Short mmCIF file of C-alpha atoms in Angstrom, two decimals:
data_model
loop_
_atom_site.label_atom_id
_atom_site.label_comp_id
_atom_site.label_asym_id
_atom_site.label_seq_id
_atom_site.Cartn_x
_atom_site.Cartn_y
_atom_site.Cartn_z
CA MET A 21 -73.77 -38.38 -40.51
CA THR A 22 -69.98 -40.01 -40.43
CA PRO A 23 -69.34 -39.86 -44.82
CA TRP A 24 -68.24 -43.25 -46.72
CA ALA A 25 -64.61 -41.15 -47.19
CA HIS A 26 -63.59 -40.18 -43.54
CA ALA A 27 -64.41 -43.89 -42.32
CA GLN A 28 -61.34 -45.08 -45.17
CA ALA A 29 -59.49 -42.36 -43.47
CA PRO A 30 -59.48 -42.39 -39.66
CA GLU A 31 -55.39 -40.09 -40.48
CA LEU A 32 -57.52 -36.64 -41.07
CA SER A 33 -58.80 -36.15 -38.20
CA GLY A 34 -55.23 -36.07 -36.39
CA GLN A 35 -52.93 -33.41 -37.30
CA VAL A 36 -53.07 -33.10 -41.30
CA PHE A 37 -50.40 -30.88 -43.78
CA ALA A 38 -52.78 -28.96 -46.69
CA ILE A 39 -50.22 -29.03 -49.44
CA GLY A 40 -50.55 -25.65 -52.52
CA PHE A 41 -54.17 -24.75 -51.60
CA LYS A 42 -54.89 -21.35 -51.96
CA PRO A 43 -56.25 -18.28 -49.14
CA TYR A 44 -59.67 -18.58 -50.85
CA TRP A 45 -59.59 -23.13 -50.58
CA ARG A 46 -58.59 -22.76 -47.50
CA ALA A 47 -62.21 -21.95 -45.71
CA VAL A 48 -63.89 -24.56 -47.85
CA LEU A 49 -60.61 -27.28 -47.53
CA LYS A 50 -61.25 -27.07 -43.76
CA GLN A 51 -65.51 -27.36 -44.97
CA PHE A 52 -65.14 -30.89 -46.32
CA LEU A 53 -62.05 -32.29 -44.18
CA PRO A 54 -63.15 -34.51 -40.32
CA SER A 55 -64.05 -31.88 -37.56
CA GLN A 56 -60.80 -33.33 -35.49
CA ALA A 57 -58.70 -32.41 -38.44
CA LEU A 58 -56.25 -29.35 -37.41
CA ILE A 59 -54.50 -27.83 -40.50
CA GLN A 60 -51.54 -27.21 -41.39
CA HIS A 61 -50.70 -25.25 -44.57
CA VAL A 62 -48.00 -26.10 -46.16
CA ASP A 63 -46.17 -25.10 -50.13
CA THR A 64 -44.67 -28.58 -50.80
CA ILE A 65 -44.52 -31.81 -49.46
CA GLY A 66 -41.09 -31.79 -48.87
CA ALA A 67 -42.25 -28.84 -46.10
CA VAL A 68 -44.16 -32.15 -44.48
CA PRO A 69 -42.91 -34.68 -42.14
CA ASP A 70 -41.46 -38.05 -42.73
CA ASP A 71 -44.46 -40.48 -41.55
CA SER A 72 -46.88 -37.48 -41.24
CA THR A 73 -50.46 -36.82 -43.28
CA ALA A 74 -51.31 -34.91 -45.80
CA VAL A 75 -53.90 -33.87 -48.23
CA ILE A 76 -53.52 -32.07 -52.39
CA TRP A 77 -55.28 -30.79 -54.85
CA GLY A 78 -55.96 -33.52 -57.98
CA ARG A 79 -53.45 -36.11 -59.77
CA ALA A 80 -50.64 -34.86 -57.94
CA ALA A 81 -48.25 -37.32 -59.67
CA ALA A 82 -44.62 -35.82 -58.22
CA ALA A 83 -45.97 -34.98 -54.82
CA ARG A 84 -48.03 -38.73 -53.87
CA HIS A 85 -43.70 -40.64 -55.92
CA GLU A 86 -42.05 -38.89 -52.80
CA ALA A 87 -44.60 -39.22 -50.48
CA GLU A 88 -44.60 -43.60 -51.10
CA ARG A 89 -40.68 -42.61 -49.84
CA ARG A 90 -40.58 -41.04 -46.90
CA ASN A 91 -44.10 -42.87 -45.20
CA ILE A 92 -46.32 -39.48 -45.80
CA ALA A 93 -50.42 -41.20 -46.28
CA ILE A 94 -51.38 -38.84 -48.61
CA PHE A 95 -54.99 -38.20 -50.05
CA HIS A 96 -56.49 -36.55 -53.14
CA LEU A 97 -59.05 -33.88 -53.65
CA GLU A 98 -61.20 -32.99 -56.07
CA ASP A 99 -64.80 -31.78 -57.35
CA GLY A 100 -67.61 -34.36 -56.53
CA PHE A 101 -70.65 -35.27 -59.49
CA LEU A 102 -73.04 -32.67 -57.82
CA ARG A 103 -71.42 -30.34 -57.72
CA SER A 104 -72.64 -26.53 -57.55
CA VAL A 105 -74.94 -24.21 -59.53
CA GLY A 106 -72.55 -22.39 -60.72
CA LEU A 107 -69.22 -22.96 -62.92
CA GLY A 108 -65.36 -23.96 -60.25
CA ALA A 109 -63.69 -22.33 -63.02
CA GLU A 110 -65.91 -18.74 -62.03
CA PHE A 111 -64.90 -19.66 -58.53
CA VAL A 112 -68.41 -21.38 -56.80
CA LYS A 113 -67.82 -22.99 -53.98
CA PRO A 114 -67.98 -26.98 -53.55
CA LEU A 115 -70.39 -28.35 -52.09
CA SER A 116 -69.38 -31.95 -53.04
CA TRP A 117 -65.35 -32.75 -52.74
CA VAL A 118 -64.13 -36.11 -52.94
CA ILE A 119 -61.03 -37.39 -50.61
CA ASP A 120 -59.15 -39.91 -52.58
CA ARG A 121 -56.53 -42.79 -50.38
CA ARG A 122 -55.15 -44.85 -53.45
CA GLY A 123 -55.65 -41.55 -57.22
CA LEU A 124 -58.95 -40.09 -58.07
CA TYR A 125 -61.95 -41.28 -60.17
CA PHE A 126 -60.60 -39.61 -63.71
CA ASP A 127 -57.62 -41.29 -63.90
CA ALA A 128 -57.19 -44.81 -65.57
CA THR A 129 -53.80 -45.54 -65.18
CA ARG A 130 -54.10 -46.53 -61.37
CA ALA A 131 -56.73 -47.44 -58.94
CA SER A 132 -58.81 -45.24 -56.61
CA ASP A 133 -60.89 -45.46 -53.82
CA LEU A 134 -64.41 -45.25 -55.59
CA GLU A 135 -62.55 -47.79 -58.53
CA HIS A 136 -61.76 -50.35 -55.59
CA LEU A 137 -65.34 -49.76 -54.46
CA LEU A 138 -66.96 -50.85 -57.70
CA ASN A 139 -64.81 -53.58 -58.06
CA TYR A 140 -64.54 -55.16 -54.31
CA GLY A 141 -67.66 -53.23 -53.00
CA GLU A 142 -70.87 -54.53 -51.18
CA PHE A 143 -73.83 -53.21 -51.07
CA SER A 144 -77.78 -53.80 -49.12
CA GLU A 145 -80.52 -53.75 -50.06
CA ASP A 146 -81.70 -49.99 -48.42
CA GLU A 147 -77.78 -48.25 -50.29
CA LEU A 148 -79.44 -50.03 -53.64
CA HIS A 149 -83.54 -48.45 -53.11
CA ASN A 150 -81.84 -45.23 -51.17
CA ALA A 151 -79.36 -44.95 -54.49
CA SER A 152 -82.42 -45.87 -56.78
CA ARG A 153 -84.85 -43.23 -54.83
CA LEU A 154 -81.16 -40.72 -55.90
CA VAL A 155 -81.98 -41.81 -59.56
CA GLN A 156 -85.63 -41.13 -59.45
CA GLN A 157 -85.17 -37.48 -57.83
CA LEU A 158 -82.26 -36.55 -60.15
CA ASN A 159 -84.61 -36.99 -63.39
CA ALA A 160 -86.80 -35.46 -61.87
CA LEU A 161 -86.12 -32.03 -60.41
CA LYS A 162 -83.32 -32.32 -63.75
CA ILE A 163 -79.85 -31.85 -61.53
CA SER A 164 -76.81 -32.27 -62.38
CA LYS A 165 -72.95 -31.72 -61.35
CA TYR A 166 -72.92 -27.76 -62.83
CA ASN A 167 -76.98 -26.62 -63.10
CA THR A 168 -76.36 -23.74 -65.52
CA GLY A 169 -77.15 -23.20 -68.82
CA GLU A 170 -80.70 -22.17 -70.36
CA GLN A 171 -83.55 -24.58 -70.53
CA ASP A 172 -84.98 -24.66 -73.97
CA TRP A 173 -83.69 -26.19 -77.20
CA GLN A 174 -85.15 -28.10 -79.34
CA PRO A 175 -83.64 -29.81 -82.00
CA ARG A 176 -83.96 -29.02 -84.99
CA GLU A 177 -86.97 -30.30 -86.98
CA LYS A 178 -84.50 -31.97 -90.20
CA ALA A 179 -84.01 -34.12 -86.39
CA SER A 180 -86.94 -36.17 -85.76
CA THR A 181 -86.41 -38.73 -88.05
CA ARG A 182 -82.65 -39.22 -87.30
CA LYS A 183 -80.49 -40.77 -84.86
CA ARG A 184 -79.87 -38.04 -82.39
CA ILE A 185 -76.55 -38.28 -80.71
CA LEU A 186 -74.84 -36.20 -78.68
CA VAL A 187 -71.14 -35.75 -78.50
CA PRO A 188 -70.11 -33.26 -75.63
CA GLY A 189 -67.26 -31.06 -75.32
CA GLN A 190 -64.50 -31.25 -72.60
CA VAL A 191 -61.05 -28.71 -71.41
CA GLU A 192 -58.93 -30.82 -73.35
CA SER A 193 -56.53 -29.40 -71.24
CA ASP A 194 -57.81 -31.14 -67.99
CA ALA A 195 -56.46 -33.95 -66.24
CA SER A 196 -59.33 -36.37 -67.36
CA ILE A 197 -58.23 -36.56 -71.41
CA GLN A 198 -54.59 -37.10 -70.02
CA TYR A 199 -54.83 -40.08 -68.34
CA GLY A 200 -58.20 -41.77 -68.62
CA ALA A 201 -58.60 -40.53 -72.50
CA ALA A 202 -56.27 -42.69 -74.43
CA VAL A 203 -54.66 -45.89 -71.84
CA ASP A 204 -55.88 -49.09 -73.61
CA GLU A 205 -53.00 -49.07 -76.75
CA HIS A 206 -54.48 -51.31 -79.27
CA ALA A 207 -58.59 -48.81 -78.61
CA PRO A 208 -57.67 -45.23 -80.83
CA ALA A 209 -55.84 -42.29 -79.71
CA ILE A 210 -58.67 -39.92 -79.24
CA ARG A 211 -58.24 -37.22 -76.82
CA ARG A 212 -58.88 -34.04 -78.88
CA ASN A 213 -62.74 -33.19 -79.25
CA LEU A 214 -62.42 -32.33 -83.40
CA ASP A 215 -61.88 -36.19 -83.33
CA LEU A 216 -63.85 -37.33 -81.02
CA LEU A 217 -66.51 -35.60 -83.36
CA LYS A 218 -65.40 -36.88 -86.75
CA ALA A 219 -64.85 -41.13 -84.71
CA VAL A 220 -68.33 -40.51 -84.49
CA ARG A 221 -69.72 -38.82 -88.02
CA SER A 222 -67.76 -41.75 -89.25
CA ALA A 223 -69.82 -44.64 -87.57
CA ASN A 224 -72.88 -42.97 -87.64
CA PRO A 225 -73.15 -41.24 -90.51
CA ASP A 226 -76.33 -40.47 -90.69
CA ALA A 227 -77.58 -40.10 -86.95
CA TYR A 228 -78.43 -35.79 -86.61
CA LEU A 229 -74.38 -35.13 -84.63
CA ILE A 230 -75.50 -32.47 -82.22
CA TYR A 231 -71.73 -30.42 -80.00
CA LYS A 232 -71.78 -29.12 -76.73
CA PRO A 233 -68.89 -27.60 -76.05
CA HIS A 234 -67.75 -28.12 -72.06
CA PRO A 235 -69.57 -25.32 -69.75
CA ASP A 236 -65.82 -23.26 -68.47
CA VAL A 237 -65.46 -22.67 -72.60
CA LEU A 238 -68.42 -20.85 -73.19
CA ALA A 239 -67.82 -18.82 -70.03
CA LYS A 240 -64.17 -18.26 -71.62
CA ALA A 241 -63.44 -19.71 -67.72
CA ARG A 242 -60.58 -21.49 -70.23
CA ASP A 243 -59.05 -22.68 -73.88
CA ALA A 244 -61.60 -24.06 -76.54
CA GLY A 245 -59.78 -27.84 -78.34
CA ALA A 246 -57.32 -27.11 -81.21
CA GLY A 247 -60.03 -26.51 -83.81
CA GLU A 248 -61.71 -26.80 -82.02
CA ALA A 249 -63.74 -23.58 -83.88
CA LEU A 250 -64.25 -25.89 -86.74
CA ALA A 251 -66.94 -28.68 -85.29
CA SER A 252 -69.31 -27.15 -86.64
CA ASP A 253 -68.34 -29.09 -89.28
CA TYR A 254 -69.00 -32.67 -88.34
CA CYS A 255 -71.52 -31.85 -87.15
CA ASP A 256 -75.90 -30.94 -87.64
CA GLU A 257 -76.25 -28.68 -84.50
CA LEU A 258 -73.60 -26.93 -82.19
CA VAL A 259 -75.56 -25.87 -78.89
CA GLY A 260 -74.40 -23.02 -76.35
CA ALA A 261 -75.45 -22.38 -72.63
CA VAL A 262 -78.22 -25.39 -73.00
CA SER A 263 -78.94 -27.38 -69.88
CA LEU A 264 -77.76 -30.05 -70.31
CA THR A 265 -80.15 -32.54 -68.07
CA HIS A 266 -82.73 -30.29 -70.57
CA MET A 267 -81.25 -31.67 -73.69
CA LEU A 268 -81.68 -35.70 -72.37
CA ASP A 269 -84.75 -36.45 -72.74
CA ARG A 270 -84.52 -35.24 -76.36
CA ILE A 271 -81.41 -37.42 -77.19
CA ASP A 272 -81.31 -41.08 -77.91
CA GLU A 273 -77.80 -41.72 -77.22
CA VAL A 274 -74.56 -39.84 -76.46
CA HIS A 275 -70.96 -40.43 -77.29
CA VAL A 276 -67.63 -39.06 -75.38
CA LEU A 277 -64.35 -39.02 -74.66
CA THR A 278 -64.46 -39.61 -70.20
CA SER A 279 -67.21 -35.89 -70.24
CA LEU A 280 -69.44 -36.79 -66.49
CA SER A 281 -72.54 -36.11 -69.90
CA GLY A 282 -72.28 -40.06 -70.53
CA PHE A 283 -72.49 -40.78 -66.50
CA GLU A 284 -75.88 -37.55 -66.75
CA ALA A 285 -76.85 -39.64 -69.32
CA LEU A 286 -76.84 -43.41 -67.49
CA LEU A 287 -78.32 -41.77 -65.14
CA ARG A 288 -81.46 -41.00 -68.01
CA GLY A 289 -81.60 -44.81 -68.96
CA ILE A 290 -79.61 -43.20 -72.90
CA PRO A 291 -77.31 -45.87 -74.29
CA VAL A 292 -73.25 -44.44 -73.28
CA THR A 293 -70.11 -44.87 -75.67
CA CYS A 294 -67.25 -44.53 -73.88
CA TYR A 295 -64.03 -43.40 -76.77
CA GLY A 296 -61.44 -43.03 -72.98
CA LEU A 297 -62.23 -44.16 -69.82
CA PRO A 298 -64.24 -42.55 -66.84
CA PHE A 299 -65.21 -43.95 -64.10
CA TYR A 300 -68.31 -45.32 -65.42
CA ALA A 301 -67.18 -47.19 -68.65
CA GLY A 302 -65.69 -50.33 -68.16
CA TRP A 303 -68.97 -52.25 -65.40
CA GLY A 304 -71.52 -53.14 -68.42
CA LEU A 305 -73.44 -50.37 -68.52
CA THR A 306 -71.33 -48.55 -71.72
CA LYS A 307 -70.29 -49.13 -74.65
CA ASP A 308 -66.59 -49.57 -74.94
CA MET A 309 -64.27 -48.70 -77.25
CA GLN A 310 -61.45 -49.70 -74.83
CA THR A 311 -60.68 -51.42 -72.16
CA CYS A 312 -59.18 -51.17 -68.27
CA GLU A 313 -58.20 -55.29 -67.41
CA ARG A 314 -58.97 -54.41 -63.64
CA ARG A 315 -62.70 -53.66 -64.16
CA THR A 316 -63.17 -56.75 -63.31
CA ALA A 317 -67.09 -56.06 -61.98
CA THR A 318 -70.24 -56.43 -63.35
CA ARG A 319 -72.45 -53.79 -61.84
CA SER A 320 -75.35 -52.56 -61.55
CA LEU A 321 -76.47 -48.45 -62.26
CA THR A 322 -78.60 -48.99 -58.87
CA GLU A 323 -74.26 -50.06 -57.61
CA LEU A 324 -72.71 -46.90 -59.53
CA VAL A 325 -75.19 -44.83 -57.94
CA ALA A 326 -74.61 -46.08 -54.54
CA ALA A 327 -70.94 -46.07 -55.08
CA ALA A 328 -70.44 -42.75 -57.40
CA LEU A 329 -73.07 -40.58 -55.83
CA MET A 330 -73.32 -41.63 -52.15
CA ARG A 331 -70.49 -43.68 -50.81
CA TYR A 332 -68.23 -41.85 -52.70
CA PRO A 333 -67.91 -37.84 -53.04
CA VAL A 334 -68.31 -35.57 -48.75
CA TYR A 335 -71.48 -33.37 -49.43
CA SER A 336 -70.97 -29.80 -47.43
CA LEU A 337 -73.71 -28.04 -46.75
CA THR A 338 -71.55 -24.80 -44.69
CA HIS A 339 -69.80 -22.57 -46.26
CA SER A 340 -68.19 -20.58 -42.70
CA ASN A 341 -64.33 -20.49 -42.69
CA GLU A 342 -64.45 -22.14 -38.99
CA CYS A 343 -66.38 -24.68 -37.42
CA ALA A 344 -68.17 -24.68 -34.04
CA SER A 345 -66.60 -25.73 -30.89
CA ASN A 346 -69.30 -27.45 -31.06
CA SER A 347 -68.49 -31.25 -32.07
CA ASN A 348 -72.29 -31.76 -33.36
CA GLU A 349 -72.37 -28.47 -34.84
CA CYS A 350 -69.14 -29.38 -37.02
CA ILE A 351 -70.61 -33.21 -37.48
CA SER A 352 -74.13 -31.84 -38.57
CA ARG A 353 -72.23 -29.81 -41.72
CA PHE A 354 -71.86 -33.22 -43.06
CA VAL A 355 -74.77 -33.96 -45.54
CA THR A 356 -76.10 -36.98 -47.30
CA ALA A 357 -76.68 -37.02 -51.19
CA ASP A 358 -80.91 -36.66 -51.19
CA GLU A 359 -79.99 -33.55 -48.73
CA ALA A 360 -77.11 -32.30 -51.16
CA VAL A 361 -79.27 -33.22 -54.47
CA GLN A 362 -83.06 -30.96 -52.82
CA TYR A 363 -80.09 -28.11 -50.81
CA LEU A 364 -78.94 -28.01 -54.80
CA GLN A 365 -82.98 -27.74 -56.08
CA GLN A 366 -82.66 -24.51 -53.92
CA GLN A 367 -79.87 -22.72 -55.25
CA ARG A 368 -81.43 -22.94 -58.15
CA ASP A 369 -84.43 -22.12 -57.80
CA GLN A 370 -84.10 -19.12 -55.60
CA GLN A 371 -80.80 -18.19 -57.91
CA ARG A 372 -84.59 -17.35 -61.18
CA SER A 373 -86.10 -14.27 -58.94
CA GLY A 374 -85.19 -11.11 -59.90
CA VAL A 375 -83.05 -9.67 -56.50
CA GLN A 376 -81.22 -13.69 -57.09
CA LYS A 377 -80.21 -13.05 -60.74
CA LEU A 378 -78.58 -10.09 -60.20
CA ARG A 379 -77.23 -10.91 -57.77
CA HIS A 380 -75.75 -13.78 -59.34
CA LYS A 381 -74.43 -11.52 -62.28
CA MET A 382 -71.93 -9.45 -60.75
CA SER A 383 -70.73 -11.94 -58.55
CA HIS A 384 -70.21 -13.64 -62.07
CA LYS A 385 -68.30 -10.93 -63.00
CA ALA A 386 -66.03 -10.09 -59.10
CA ARG A 387 -65.81 -14.55 -60.08
CA ASN A 388 -64.34 -13.27 -63.99
CA PHE A 389 -62.83 -10.09 -62.43
CA LEU A 390 -61.13 -11.59 -60.13
CA ARG A 391 -60.62 -15.30 -62.91
CA ARG A 392 -58.44 -13.24 -65.05
CA ALA A 393 -56.23 -12.08 -61.97
CA LEU A 394 -54.88 -14.55 -61.00
CA ASN A 395 -54.44 -15.66 -65.19
CA ARG A 396 -51.88 -12.70 -64.66
CA TRP A 397 -50.67 -13.74 -61.76
CA ARG A 398 -49.61 -17.26 -62.22
CA ARG A 399 -48.42 -16.36 -65.08
#
């Protein structure tokens, strides 16, 4: 199959300059670009010739401005919404990336390919049928972005007669907070997890608030937010490494800044309140505390899923460093969202077996060692 993102970007089938990719991620980059891409790695955009094509990780605003000035077609890369069994911060390789010409889905200050697709795209009956089936599949298998955490959580007994609101934490240094949390100047400028908790408590004084720190923070792969240690002062329960998808079965509402947890809740029919502007806000599916004048369409859940999970990401199953010379074999790396979900389920089941648990534990320790070494190197 040819992923939608590749079809929109014929420039990626020729010479492509990859800006700033460390050796560990170069094989992964090759995995997600078209098999015809001739990748040349450079350290900065200054090494990219005028009138050429380049890819870069993240928002990279300075590189984008330089690219516009020098007529370079630049594409921004980021993790997709069904990523892996395990955390990217612990160097678990991804199953999906997105390739965006306009911007990135977490940046509400400018349009992205996903926003443009939701504003103006048309979806066939077959696509919407497949999107509906994909939602059922995700719910039945309880598949999420990272697919981590314990599965035996139960709310405390005192929650039984109160509205249960889940407030997911985020990594406060992430770009999704900087460029998606406080965009509307007329809305409350909330950028911290603790301030979100306070706002939710103020608006819902009698609710049973459950706060879930971000998985990267729980794994000590990223720093906790400012004042986040005081979260228990404003919530009724603070949960640890618990599977989000298993929690959602027992939740009445989810309140977020820009967390993907809100999208996970929508997939399961749970009301979502957004204090920031994540990609899924502004389409009539969420209660929004901020507005985005660019987002003018009203979308159904199946249309949102067709755009965000079926068209926008590139799914690839191979982790090999080289693509076989046969072009058909190269194309077969790319799979549909349905196939990606089945693969994630298989990976998760394998990790639960005794041998795989041991391997995963050893791999986890090795990745943590590598992460600490890289952090020391960066400093």
